[in-house]
mmCIF file of C-alpha atoms in Angstrom:
data_model
loop_
_atom_site.group_PDB
_atom_site.id
_atom_site.type_symbol
_atom_site.label_atom_id
_atom_site.label_comp_id
_atom_site.label_asym_id
_atom_site.label_seq_id
_atom_site.Cartn_x
_atom_site.Cartn_y
_atom_site.Cartn_z
ATOM 1 C CA MET L 1 -43.188 -32.483 31.493
ATOM 2 C CA ARG L 2 -40.896 -30.618 33.697
ATOM 3 C CA ARG L 3 -37.636 -29.000 32.474
ATOM 4 C CA SER L 4 -34.716 -28.053 34.619
ATOM 5 C CA ALA L 5 -33.267 -24.563 34.848
ATOM 6 C CA ALA L 6 -30.042 -25.841 33.255
ATOM 7 C CA GLY L 7 -32.006 -27.057 30.238
ATOM 8 C CA TYR L 8 -33.575 -23.617 29.773
ATOM 9 C CA LEU L 9 -30.164 -21.976 30.108
ATOM 10 C CA ILE L 10 -28.678 -24.197 27.385
ATOM 11 C CA LEU L 11 -31.668 -23.568 25.121
ATOM 12 C CA ALA L 12 -31.483 -19.777 25.672
ATOM 13 C CA THR L 13 -27.742 -19.755 24.976
ATOM 14 C CA ALA L 14 -28.183 -21.710 21.739
ATOM 15 C CA LEU L 15 -30.935 -19.368 20.539
ATOM 16 C CA ALA L 16 -28.908 -16.262 21.381
ATOM 17 C CA THR L 17 -25.865 -17.640 19.560
ATOM 18 C CA ALA L 18 -27.947 -18.448 16.484
ATOM 19 C CA GLY L 19 -29.437 -14.943 16.528
ATOM 20 C CA LEU L 20 -25.986 -13.334 16.662
ATOM 21 C CA ALA L 21 -24.745 -15.501 13.813
ATOM 22 C CA HIS L 22 -27.774 -14.575 11.723
ATOM 23 C CA ALA L 23 -27.234 -10.865 12.440
ATOM 24 C CA ALA L 24 -23.569 -11.143 11.432
ATOM 25 C CA LEU L 25 -24.461 -12.815 8.143
ATOM 26 C CA ALA L 26 -27.341 -10.494 7.335
ATOM 27 C CA GLY L 27 -25.012 -7.920 5.714
ATOM 28 C CA SER L 28 -24.059 -10.319 2.935
ATOM 29 C CA ASP L 29 -26.673 -11.864 0.706
ATOM 30 C CA GLY L 30 -24.219 -14.455 -0.603
ATOM 31 C CA GLU L 31 -24.822 -13.495 -4.219
ATOM 32 C CA THR L 32 -23.169 -10.102 -4.442
ATOM 33 C CA PRO L 33 -19.487 -10.580 -5.305
ATOM 34 C CA ALA L 34 -16.967 -9.216 -2.858
ATOM 35 C CA LYS L 35 -15.376 -5.923 -3.841
ATOM 36 C CA ALA L 36 -11.872 -6.210 -5.209
ATOM 37 C CA PRO L 37 -9.274 -4.254 -3.278
ATOM 38 C CA SER L 38 -8.644 -0.823 -4.691
ATOM 39 C CA HIS L 39 -5.575 -0.049 -6.772
ATOM 40 C CA VAL L 40 -2.683 0.558 -4.384
ATOM 41 C CA GLU L 41 0.062 3.046 -5.214
ATOM 42 C CA LYS L 42 2.912 4.290 -3.049
ATOM 43 C CA THR L 43 5.634 6.839 -3.781
ATOM 44 C CA PHE L 44 9.106 6.402 -2.334
ATOM 45 C CA LEU L 45 11.671 9.191 -2.055
ATOM 46 C CA ILE L 46 15.256 7.980 -2.213
ATOM 47 C CA PRO L 47 18.329 10.157 -1.598
ATOM 48 C CA SER L 48 20.130 10.810 -4.865
ATOM 49 C CA SER L 49 23.393 9.794 -3.224
ATOM 50 C CA ASP L 50 22.081 6.482 -1.861
ATOM 51 C CA GLY L 51 25.341 4.667 -2.635
ATOM 52 C CA TYR L 52 23.937 2.238 -5.208
ATOM 53 C CA GLY L 53 25.063 4.272 -8.207
ATOM 54 C CA VAL L 54 21.714 4.042 -9.975
ATOM 55 C CA GLY L 55 20.765 7.702 -9.586
ATOM 56 C CA GLU L 56 21.806 8.476 -13.152
ATOM 57 C CA CYS L 57 19.518 5.743 -14.513
ATOM 58 C CA LEU L 58 16.551 7.040 -12.548
ATOM 59 C CA THR L 59 17.064 10.718 -13.276
ATOM 60 C CA THR L 60 17.779 10.507 -17.013
ATOM 61 C CA PRO L 61 14.531 10.542 -19.029
ATOM 62 C CA ASP L 62 14.064 7.521 -21.328
ATOM 63 C CA SER L 63 17.198 5.775 -20.043
ATOM 64 C CA ALA L 64 17.501 2.080 -20.872
ATOM 65 C CA CYS L 65 18.106 1.083 -17.265
ATOM 66 C CA GLY L 66 15.644 3.454 -15.522
ATOM 67 C CA GLN L 67 12.511 1.306 -15.772
ATOM 68 C CA VAL L 68 14.456 -1.854 -14.875
ATOM 69 C CA VAL L 69 15.933 -0.244 -11.749
ATOM 70 C CA ALA L 70 12.592 1.285 -10.731
ATOM 71 C CA ASN L 71 10.814 -2.067 -11.167
ATOM 72 C CA ALA L 72 13.494 -3.820 -9.103
ATOM 73 C CA TRP L 73 13.098 -1.231 -6.338
ATOM 74 C CA CYS L 74 9.321 -1.701 -6.270
ATOM 75 C CA GLU L 75 9.594 -5.493 -6.239
ATOM 76 C CA ALA L 76 12.043 -5.271 -3.321
ATOM 77 C CA GLN L 77 9.432 -3.198 -1.456
ATOM 78 C CA GLY L 78 6.669 -5.767 -2.138
ATOM 79 C CA TYR L 79 4.960 -4.079 -5.103
ATOM 80 C CA ALA L 80 4.439 -5.400 -8.627
ATOM 81 C CA ALA L 81 6.100 -2.705 -10.744
ATOM 82 C CA ALA L 82 6.921 0.984 -11.055
ATOM 83 C CA ASN L 83 4.422 3.435 -12.528
ATOM 84 C CA SER L 84 6.827 6.345 -12.758
ATOM 85 C CA TYR L 85 10.235 7.529 -11.595
ATOM 86 C CA GLY L 86 12.460 10.584 -11.806
ATOM 87 C CA VAL L 87 13.739 13.540 -9.829
ATOM 88 C CA ALA L 88 11.280 14.591 -7.135
ATOM 89 C CA ALA L 89 9.726 18.016 -7.516
ATOM 90 C CA ALA L 90 10.207 20.459 -4.676
ATOM 91 C CA ASP L 91 6.574 20.093 -3.573
ATOM 92 C CA GLU L 92 6.869 16.286 -3.277
ATOM 93 C CA TYR L 93 9.040 16.349 -0.175
ATOM 94 C CA THR L 94 8.890 18.376 2.985
ATOM 95 C CA GLY L 95 10.933 21.475 3.497
ATOM 96 C CA ALA L 96 12.256 20.214 6.820
ATOM 97 C CA ILE L 97 15.754 21.413 5.953
ATOM 98 C CA SER L 98 16.002 25.184 6.039
ATOM 99 C CA GLN L 99 18.727 25.325 3.375
ATOM 100 C CA PRO L 100 17.510 25.226 -0.238
ATOM 101 C CA ILE L 101 18.705 22.349 -2.375
ATOM 102 C CA ALA L 102 21.003 23.886 -4.950
ATOM 103 C CA SER L 103 20.939 21.501 -7.889
ATOM 104 C CA PRO L 104 18.585 18.833 -9.255
ATOM 105 C CA SER L 105 21.285 16.200 -8.708
ATOM 106 C CA GLU L 106 20.942 16.751 -4.949
ATOM 107 C CA ARG L 107 17.147 16.412 -4.932
ATOM 108 C CA PRO L 108 15.684 13.046 -3.950
ATOM 109 C CA ILE L 109 14.614 10.503 -6.530
ATOM 110 C CA ARG L 110 10.910 9.623 -6.724
ATOM 111 C CA ILE L 111 9.673 6.116 -7.548
ATOM 112 C CA THR L 112 5.924 5.443 -7.623
ATOM 113 C CA CYS L 113 5.081 1.756 -7.243
ATOM 114 C CA ARG L 114 1.793 -0.060 -7.888
ATOM 115 C CA ASP L 115 0.288 -3.355 -6.893
#
C-alpha cells in the first residue's frame, strides 16, 4: 500500500501536536490540588490633608470611625478590608522632599489593605 507525501505530513503533524500537548500536561498529575494564591497586602499612603475630612478618624487610635473609613478605602481600591491604619512613620515614605515634616498632622496617613 502506497501512501502519499501529504498523508505522511498530516500524520507527522498530528503526532507532533500530541507530543507537545503531553509535554505541557506532564507538569500536573491531575491529583495535586492547585496552590491557593498567597495572601495579598498593600499599603497606601494618603496625604493627611486629602480634602475628605477623615484624617482625624484615621489618626486617632481606637476611634469609632477609623476602622470603618479604612475598610471603605480598601474596598474602593478593590481589597476586602483594612488590616491597619494610622499616621505613617518617617521610614514608611521616601524622603523626596528635602524639608522635614514638622508635625505628625502633616505626615501621610497609612492604610494597609488585605485581600
